[in-house]
Tab-separated table of C-alpha atoms in Angstrom:
chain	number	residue	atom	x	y	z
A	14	UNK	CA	16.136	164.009	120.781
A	15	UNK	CA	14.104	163.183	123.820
A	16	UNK	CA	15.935	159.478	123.994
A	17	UNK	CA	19.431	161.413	124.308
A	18	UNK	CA	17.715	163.693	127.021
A	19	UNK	CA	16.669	160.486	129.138
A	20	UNK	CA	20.588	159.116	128.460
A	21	UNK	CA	21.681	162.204	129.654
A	22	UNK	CA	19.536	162.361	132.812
A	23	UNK	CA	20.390	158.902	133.560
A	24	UNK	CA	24.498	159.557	133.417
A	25	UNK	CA	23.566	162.866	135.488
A	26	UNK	CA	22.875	161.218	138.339
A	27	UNK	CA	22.150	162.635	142.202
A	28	UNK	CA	24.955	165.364	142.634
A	29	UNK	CA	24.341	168.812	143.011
A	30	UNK	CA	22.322	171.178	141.699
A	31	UNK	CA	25.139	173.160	140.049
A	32	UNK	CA	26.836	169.939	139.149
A	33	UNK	CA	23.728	168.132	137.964
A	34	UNK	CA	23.004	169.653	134.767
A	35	UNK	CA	26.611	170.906	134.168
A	36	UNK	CA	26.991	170.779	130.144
A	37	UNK	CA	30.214	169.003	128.988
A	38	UNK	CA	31.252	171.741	126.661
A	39	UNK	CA	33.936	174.171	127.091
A	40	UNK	CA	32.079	177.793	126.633
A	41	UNK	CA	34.430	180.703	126.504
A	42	UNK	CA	33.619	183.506	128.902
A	43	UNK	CA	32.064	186.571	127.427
A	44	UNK	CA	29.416	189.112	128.196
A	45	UNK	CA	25.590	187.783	127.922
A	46	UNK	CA	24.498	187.461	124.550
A	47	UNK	CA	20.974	188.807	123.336
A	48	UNK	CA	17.992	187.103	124.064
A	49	UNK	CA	14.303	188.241	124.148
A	50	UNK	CA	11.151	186.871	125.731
A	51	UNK	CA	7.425	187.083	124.467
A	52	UNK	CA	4.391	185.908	126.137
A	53	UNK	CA	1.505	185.290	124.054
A	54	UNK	CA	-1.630	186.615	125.937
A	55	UNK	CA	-3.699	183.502	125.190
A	56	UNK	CA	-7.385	184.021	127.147
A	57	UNK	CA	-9.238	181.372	128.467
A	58	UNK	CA	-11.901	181.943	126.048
A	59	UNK	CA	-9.512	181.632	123.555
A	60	UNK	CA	-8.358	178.065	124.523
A	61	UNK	CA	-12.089	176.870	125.279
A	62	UNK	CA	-13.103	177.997	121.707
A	63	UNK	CA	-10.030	176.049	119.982
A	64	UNK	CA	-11.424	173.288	121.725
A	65	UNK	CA	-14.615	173.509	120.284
A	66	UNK	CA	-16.531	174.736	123.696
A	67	UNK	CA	-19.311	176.387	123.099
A	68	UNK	CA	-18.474	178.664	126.723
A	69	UNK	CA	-15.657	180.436	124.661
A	70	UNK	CA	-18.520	182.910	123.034
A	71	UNK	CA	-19.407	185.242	126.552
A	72	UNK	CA	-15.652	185.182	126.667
A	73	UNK	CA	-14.403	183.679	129.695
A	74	UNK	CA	-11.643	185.492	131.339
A	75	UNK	CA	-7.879	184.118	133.840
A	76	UNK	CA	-6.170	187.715	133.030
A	77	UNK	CA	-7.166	188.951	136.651
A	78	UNK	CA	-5.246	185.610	137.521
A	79	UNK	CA	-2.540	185.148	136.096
A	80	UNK	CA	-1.390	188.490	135.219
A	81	UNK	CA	0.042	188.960	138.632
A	82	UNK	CA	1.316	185.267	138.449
A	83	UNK	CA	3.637	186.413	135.990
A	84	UNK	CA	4.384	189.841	136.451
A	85	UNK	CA	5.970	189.475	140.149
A	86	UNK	CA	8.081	186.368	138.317
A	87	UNK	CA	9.390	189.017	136.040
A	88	UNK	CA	9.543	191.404	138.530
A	89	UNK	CA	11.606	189.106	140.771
A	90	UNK	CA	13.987	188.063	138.017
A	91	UNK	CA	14.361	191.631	136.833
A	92	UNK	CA	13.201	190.434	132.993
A	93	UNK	CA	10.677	192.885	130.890
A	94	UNK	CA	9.170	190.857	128.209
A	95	UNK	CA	6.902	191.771	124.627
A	96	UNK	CA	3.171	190.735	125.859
A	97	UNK	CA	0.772	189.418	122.739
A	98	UNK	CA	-2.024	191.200	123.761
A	99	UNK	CA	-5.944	189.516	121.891
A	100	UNK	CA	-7.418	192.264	120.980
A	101	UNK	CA	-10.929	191.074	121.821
A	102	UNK	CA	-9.383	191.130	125.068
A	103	UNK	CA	-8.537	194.943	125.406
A	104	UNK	CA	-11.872	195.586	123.813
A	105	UNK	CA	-13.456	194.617	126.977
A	106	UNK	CA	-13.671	196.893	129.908
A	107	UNK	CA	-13.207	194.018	132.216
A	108	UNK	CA	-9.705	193.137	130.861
A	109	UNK	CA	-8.258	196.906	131.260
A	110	UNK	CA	-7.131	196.877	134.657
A	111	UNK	CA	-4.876	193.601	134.384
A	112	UNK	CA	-3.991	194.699	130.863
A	113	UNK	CA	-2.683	198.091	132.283
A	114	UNK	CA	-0.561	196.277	134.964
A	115	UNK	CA	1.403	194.743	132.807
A	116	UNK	CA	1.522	198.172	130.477
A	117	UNK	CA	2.522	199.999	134.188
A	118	UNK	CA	5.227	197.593	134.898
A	119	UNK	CA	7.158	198.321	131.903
A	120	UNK	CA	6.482	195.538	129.856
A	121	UNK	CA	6.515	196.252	125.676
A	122	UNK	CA	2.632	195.354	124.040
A	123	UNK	CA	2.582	193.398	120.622
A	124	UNK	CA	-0.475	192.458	118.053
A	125	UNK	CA	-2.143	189.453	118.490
A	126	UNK	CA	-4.872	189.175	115.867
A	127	UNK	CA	-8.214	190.774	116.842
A	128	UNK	CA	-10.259	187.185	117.118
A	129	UNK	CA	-7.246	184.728	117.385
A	130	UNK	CA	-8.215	182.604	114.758
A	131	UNK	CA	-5.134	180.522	113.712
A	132	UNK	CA	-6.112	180.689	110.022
A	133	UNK	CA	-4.909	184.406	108.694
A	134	UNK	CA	-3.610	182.518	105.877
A	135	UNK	CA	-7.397	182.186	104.862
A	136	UNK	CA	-8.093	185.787	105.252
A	137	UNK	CA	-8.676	188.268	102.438
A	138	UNK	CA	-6.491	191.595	102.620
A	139	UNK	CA	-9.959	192.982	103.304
A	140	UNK	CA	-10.524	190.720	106.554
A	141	UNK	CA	-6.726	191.616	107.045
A	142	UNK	CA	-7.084	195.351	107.470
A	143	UNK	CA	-10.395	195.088	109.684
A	144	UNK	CA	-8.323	192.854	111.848
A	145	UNK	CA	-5.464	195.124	112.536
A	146	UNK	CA	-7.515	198.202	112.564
A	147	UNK	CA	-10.133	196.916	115.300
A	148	UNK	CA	-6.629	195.136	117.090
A	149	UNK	CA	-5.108	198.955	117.151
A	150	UNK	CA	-7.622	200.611	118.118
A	151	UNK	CA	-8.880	198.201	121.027
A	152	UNK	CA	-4.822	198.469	122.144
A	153	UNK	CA	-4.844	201.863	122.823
A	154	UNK	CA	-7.739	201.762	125.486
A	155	UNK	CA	-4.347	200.442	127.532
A	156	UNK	CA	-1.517	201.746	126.527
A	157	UNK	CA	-0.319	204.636	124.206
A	158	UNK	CA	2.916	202.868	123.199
A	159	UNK	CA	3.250	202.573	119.337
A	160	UNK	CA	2.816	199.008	118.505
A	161	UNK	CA	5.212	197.771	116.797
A	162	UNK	CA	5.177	193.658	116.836
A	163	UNK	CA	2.816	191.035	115.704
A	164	UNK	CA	2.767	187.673	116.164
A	165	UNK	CA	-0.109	185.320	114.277
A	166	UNK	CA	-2.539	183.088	116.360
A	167	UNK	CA	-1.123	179.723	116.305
A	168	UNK	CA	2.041	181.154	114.034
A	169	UNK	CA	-0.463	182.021	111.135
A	170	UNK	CA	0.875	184.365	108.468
A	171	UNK	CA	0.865	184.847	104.483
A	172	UNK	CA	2.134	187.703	102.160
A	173	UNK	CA	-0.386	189.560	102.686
A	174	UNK	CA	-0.341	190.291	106.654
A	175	UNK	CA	3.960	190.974	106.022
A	176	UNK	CA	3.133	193.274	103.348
A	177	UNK	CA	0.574	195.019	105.987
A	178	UNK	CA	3.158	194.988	108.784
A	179	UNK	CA	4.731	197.133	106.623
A	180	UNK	CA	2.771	199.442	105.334
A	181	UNK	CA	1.323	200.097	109.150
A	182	UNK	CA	4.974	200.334	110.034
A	183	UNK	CA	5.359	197.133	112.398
A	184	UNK	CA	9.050	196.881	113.063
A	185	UNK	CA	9.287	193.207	113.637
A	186	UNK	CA	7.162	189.881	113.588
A	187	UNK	CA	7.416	187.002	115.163
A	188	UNK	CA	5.197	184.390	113.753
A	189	UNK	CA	7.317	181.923	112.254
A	190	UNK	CA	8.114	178.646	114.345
A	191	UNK	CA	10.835	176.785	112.701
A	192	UNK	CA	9.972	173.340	113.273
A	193	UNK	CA	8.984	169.986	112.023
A	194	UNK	CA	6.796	168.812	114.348
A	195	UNK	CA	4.096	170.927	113.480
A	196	UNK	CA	1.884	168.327	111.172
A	197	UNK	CA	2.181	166.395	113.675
A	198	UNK	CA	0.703	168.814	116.524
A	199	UNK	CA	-1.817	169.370	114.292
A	200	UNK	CA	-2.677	165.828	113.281
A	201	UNK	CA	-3.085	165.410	116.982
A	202	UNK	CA	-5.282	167.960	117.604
A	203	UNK	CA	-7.725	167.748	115.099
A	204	UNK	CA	-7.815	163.891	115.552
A	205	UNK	CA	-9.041	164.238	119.286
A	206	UNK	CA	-11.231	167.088	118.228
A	207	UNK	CA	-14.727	167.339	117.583
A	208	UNK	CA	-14.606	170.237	115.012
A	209	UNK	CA	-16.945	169.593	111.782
A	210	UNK	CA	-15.567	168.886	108.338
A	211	UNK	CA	-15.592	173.051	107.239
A	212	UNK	CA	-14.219	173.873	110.410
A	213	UNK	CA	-11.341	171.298	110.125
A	214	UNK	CA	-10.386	172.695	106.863
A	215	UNK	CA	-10.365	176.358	108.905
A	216	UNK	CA	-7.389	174.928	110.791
A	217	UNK	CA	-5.817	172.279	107.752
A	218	UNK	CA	-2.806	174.466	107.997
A	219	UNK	CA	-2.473	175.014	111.860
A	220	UNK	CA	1.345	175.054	113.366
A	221	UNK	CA	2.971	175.046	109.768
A	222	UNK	CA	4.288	172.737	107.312
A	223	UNK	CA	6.560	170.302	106.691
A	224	UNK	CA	8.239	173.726	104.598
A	225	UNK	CA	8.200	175.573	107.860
A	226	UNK	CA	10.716	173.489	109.720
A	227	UNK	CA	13.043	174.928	106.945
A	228	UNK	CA	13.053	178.043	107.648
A	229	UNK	CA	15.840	180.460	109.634
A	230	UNK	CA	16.375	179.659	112.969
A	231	UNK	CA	18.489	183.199	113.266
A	232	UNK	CA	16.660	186.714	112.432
A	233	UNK	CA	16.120	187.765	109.201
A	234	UNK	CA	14.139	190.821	107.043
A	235	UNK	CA	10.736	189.647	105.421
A	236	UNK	CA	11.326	191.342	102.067
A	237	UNK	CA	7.199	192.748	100.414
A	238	UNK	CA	6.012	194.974	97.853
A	239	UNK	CA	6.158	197.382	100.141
A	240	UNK	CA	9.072	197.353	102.876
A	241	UNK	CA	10.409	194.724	104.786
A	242	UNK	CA	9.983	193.875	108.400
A	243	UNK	CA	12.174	191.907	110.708
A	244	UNK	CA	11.663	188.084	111.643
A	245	UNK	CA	12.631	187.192	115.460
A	246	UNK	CA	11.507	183.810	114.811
A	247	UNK	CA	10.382	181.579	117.989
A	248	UNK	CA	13.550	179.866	119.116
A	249	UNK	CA	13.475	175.578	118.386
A	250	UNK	CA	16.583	173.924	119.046
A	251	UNK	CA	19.576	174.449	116.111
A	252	UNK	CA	19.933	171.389	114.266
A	253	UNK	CA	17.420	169.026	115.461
A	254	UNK	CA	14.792	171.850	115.543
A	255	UNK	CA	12.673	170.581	118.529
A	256	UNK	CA	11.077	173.105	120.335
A	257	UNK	CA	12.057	174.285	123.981
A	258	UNK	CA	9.284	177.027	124.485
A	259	UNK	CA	7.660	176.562	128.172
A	260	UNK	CA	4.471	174.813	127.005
A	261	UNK	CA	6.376	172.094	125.802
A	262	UNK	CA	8.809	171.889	128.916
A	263	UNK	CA	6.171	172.229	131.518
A	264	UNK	CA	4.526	168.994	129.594
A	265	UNK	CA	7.691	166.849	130.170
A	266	UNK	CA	8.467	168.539	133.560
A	267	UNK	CA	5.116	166.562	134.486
A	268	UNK	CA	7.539	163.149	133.903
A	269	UNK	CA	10.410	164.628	135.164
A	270	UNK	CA	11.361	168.093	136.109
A	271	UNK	CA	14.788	166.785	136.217
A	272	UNK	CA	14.606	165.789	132.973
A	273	UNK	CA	12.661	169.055	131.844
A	274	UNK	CA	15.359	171.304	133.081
A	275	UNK	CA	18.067	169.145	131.417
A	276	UNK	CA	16.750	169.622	128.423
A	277	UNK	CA	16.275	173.544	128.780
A	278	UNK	CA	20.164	173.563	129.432
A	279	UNK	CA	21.097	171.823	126.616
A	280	UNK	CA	18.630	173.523	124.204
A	281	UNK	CA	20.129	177.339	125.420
A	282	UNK	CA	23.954	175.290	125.497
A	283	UNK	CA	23.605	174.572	121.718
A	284	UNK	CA	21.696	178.151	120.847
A	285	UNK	CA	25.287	179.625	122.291
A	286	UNK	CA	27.185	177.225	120.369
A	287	UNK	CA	25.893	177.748	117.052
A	288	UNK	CA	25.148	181.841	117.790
A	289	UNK	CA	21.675	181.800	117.929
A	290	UNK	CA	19.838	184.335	119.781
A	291	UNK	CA	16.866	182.486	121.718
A	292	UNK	CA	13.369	183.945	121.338
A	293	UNK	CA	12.046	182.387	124.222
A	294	UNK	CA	7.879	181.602	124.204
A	295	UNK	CA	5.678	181.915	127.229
A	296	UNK	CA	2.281	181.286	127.665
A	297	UNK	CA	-0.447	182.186	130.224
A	298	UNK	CA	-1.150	177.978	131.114
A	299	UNK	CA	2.744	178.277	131.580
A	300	UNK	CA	1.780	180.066	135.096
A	301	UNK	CA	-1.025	177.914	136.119
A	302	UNK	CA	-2.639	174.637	136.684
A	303	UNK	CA	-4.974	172.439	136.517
A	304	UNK	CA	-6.243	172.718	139.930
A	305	UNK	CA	-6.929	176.650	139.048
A	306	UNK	CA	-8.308	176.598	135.462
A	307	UNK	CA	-9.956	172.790	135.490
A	308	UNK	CA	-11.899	173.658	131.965
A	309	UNK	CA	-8.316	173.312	130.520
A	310	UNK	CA	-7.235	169.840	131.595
A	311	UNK	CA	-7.012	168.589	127.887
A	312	UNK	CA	-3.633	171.080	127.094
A	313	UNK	CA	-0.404	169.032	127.584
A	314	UNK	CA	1.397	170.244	130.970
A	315	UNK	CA	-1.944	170.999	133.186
A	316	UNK	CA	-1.277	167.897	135.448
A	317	UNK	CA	0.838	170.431	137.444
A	318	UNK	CA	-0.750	172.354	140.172
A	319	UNK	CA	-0.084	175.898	139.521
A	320	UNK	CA	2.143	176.441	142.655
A	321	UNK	CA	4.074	173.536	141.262
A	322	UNK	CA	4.076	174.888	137.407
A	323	UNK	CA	5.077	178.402	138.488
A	324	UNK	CA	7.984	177.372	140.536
A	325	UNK	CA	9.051	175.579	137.431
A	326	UNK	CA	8.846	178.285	135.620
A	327	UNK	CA	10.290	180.695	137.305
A	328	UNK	CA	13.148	178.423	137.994
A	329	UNK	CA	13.771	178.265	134.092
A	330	UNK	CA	13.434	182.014	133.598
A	331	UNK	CA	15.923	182.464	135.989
A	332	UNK	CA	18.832	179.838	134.161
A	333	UNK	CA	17.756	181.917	131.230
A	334	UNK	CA	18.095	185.087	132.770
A	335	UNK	CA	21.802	184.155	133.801
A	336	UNK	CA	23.252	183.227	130.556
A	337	UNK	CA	21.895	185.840	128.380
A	338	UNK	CA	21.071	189.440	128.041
A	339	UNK	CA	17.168	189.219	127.974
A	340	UNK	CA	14.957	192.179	126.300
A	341	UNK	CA	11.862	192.811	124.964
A	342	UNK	CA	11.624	191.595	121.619
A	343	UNK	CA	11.709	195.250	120.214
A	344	UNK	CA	14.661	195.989	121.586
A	345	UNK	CA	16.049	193.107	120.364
A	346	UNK	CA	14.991	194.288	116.824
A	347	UNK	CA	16.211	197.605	117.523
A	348	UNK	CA	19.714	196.674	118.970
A	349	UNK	CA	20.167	193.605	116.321
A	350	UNK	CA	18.433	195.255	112.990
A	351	UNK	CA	21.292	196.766	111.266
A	352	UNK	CA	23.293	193.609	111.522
A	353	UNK	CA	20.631	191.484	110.290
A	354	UNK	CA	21.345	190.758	106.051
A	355	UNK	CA	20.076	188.122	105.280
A	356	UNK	CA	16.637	188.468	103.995
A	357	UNK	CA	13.777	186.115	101.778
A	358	UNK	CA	10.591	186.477	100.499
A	359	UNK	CA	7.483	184.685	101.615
């Protein structure tokens, strides 16, 4: 896929912005169709401890950062988003007063695992419950909406959390990422890691399977034991099922950001094509560098300075913004749910 970008780019050529990344497909005019956008509240301590840095454990805090970073981006582009809130994080009195900005400008709050350990799969129901009830509870120091979403720490999940979204009346998820490059993230990371044997079987099934890449790229219901809960699964590209979330396009945009925005075009040109709503991923490292957060320079993307990487970004929210309808992810689930019919079992 990325060798038919770089063709592309190279027939592109030098003309004008508009011009430049024009896609050679005849798209009917319409309204907007749906489209959410989720940021997944990753905190620095978070990405120091699945580094294996010992710093991660007086938990290490950016929110007083890049909060604002990314709220007067949405603010600017008009866009309210669902924000994956850790809920370590709102357990600590430190982390209220960014966490309430983003509660105060309008912006929907989602489960995020208590501890973000990328392993629920590994978790007994019992572990399971403690999670969510210590993640609910440390949610509504900041906010007194009804939480509704959950997504899984590094798109974990198993039977038993869907049959728990259920029964504690989450309306959607949005753990699953349909791709097929997961193994090989996570062959990657554990090779340059220095994580010991028992805590590189903790992560053995980090970013999915080879069986995950199979799954729906459209929304579905998770059918359990007890309910069923909507899937808003984290858009890859139809077909080739590569992923376009911003991590992944601020990591080429450090080769090109030409070629980064190329590729953003033609990943939302074929999600119209084929009807596919996007479920667009953002991340905090998607709104800064590496000159801000230099502890971080091992995650793909953090060559940018965070003037540079913000600019980016907010360049690609807006082309986003423009050629769909963008809403929280429960509203999404809301406005889509009684259409949805297809439905599977985990």
């Amino acid at each position: 896929m990325l060798a038919i970008v770089i063709m592309l780019g190279l027939l592109v050529g030098e003309s004008p912005a508009d011009e430049r990344f024009h896609f050679p497909v005849a798209i009917p005019p319409m309204s907007p169709p749906i489209a959410d956008l989720s940021l997944d509240l990753d905190n620095l301590w978070a990405y120091l401890r699945t580094h294996g840095d010992a710093q991660w454990e007086t938990f290490p805090s950016y929110l007083p950062t890049v909060v604002p970073h990314f709220l007067e981006i949405f603010d600017r582009l008009n866009l309210r988003a669902t924000v994956f809130v850790v809920g370590q994080d709102a357990a600590l009195e430190k982390n209220h007063g960014p966490l309430r900005q983003i509660v105060d400008a309008g912006h929907e709050i989602g489960n995020h695992s208590f501890n973000h350990e990328p392993w629920l799969q590994r978790y007994s129901r019992e572990q399971l419950v403690d999670e969510f009830e210590q993640t609910e509870a440390a949610l509504a120091k900041i906010t007194d909406q009804a939480i509704v979403g959950f997504r899984g720490p590094g798109f974990s999940l198993s039977a038993d959390v869907l049959q728990l979204l259920c029964q504690r009346g989450y309306q959607f998820d949005g753990s699953t990422f349909p791709t097929f490059l997961g193994p090989m993230a996570r062959a990657y990371y554990l090779m340059t890691s220095t994580f010991s044997s028992a805590e590189k079987e903790d992560r053995s099934e980090m970013f999915g399977s080879l069986r995950d890449g199979l799954r729906p790229l459209k929304p579905y219901w998770w059918t359990t034991p007890s309910g069923r809960v909507l899937e808003l699964p984290v858009s890859t590209i139809p077909i080739v099922r590569a992923p376009f979330h911003f991590s992944y396009l601020c990591f080429l945009a450090q080769v090109s950001p030409r070629l980064a925005e190329l590729y953003f075009r033609i990943a939302l040109a074929i999600c119209r094509l084929t009807r596919t709503s996007p479920s667009l991923l953002l991340h905090p490292l998607d709104f800064l560098g590496g000159d801000e957060v230099p502890q971080l320079s091992f995650f793909p993307g953090m060559k940018l300075t965070g003037d540079v990487k913000r600019a980016f970004s907010e360049r690609m929210l807006a082309i986003y913004a423009k050629q769909f309808e963008v809403l929280p992810m429960g509203e999404h689930a809301v406005r889509i749910g009684t259409k949805v019919t297809n439905s599977r079992t985990f």
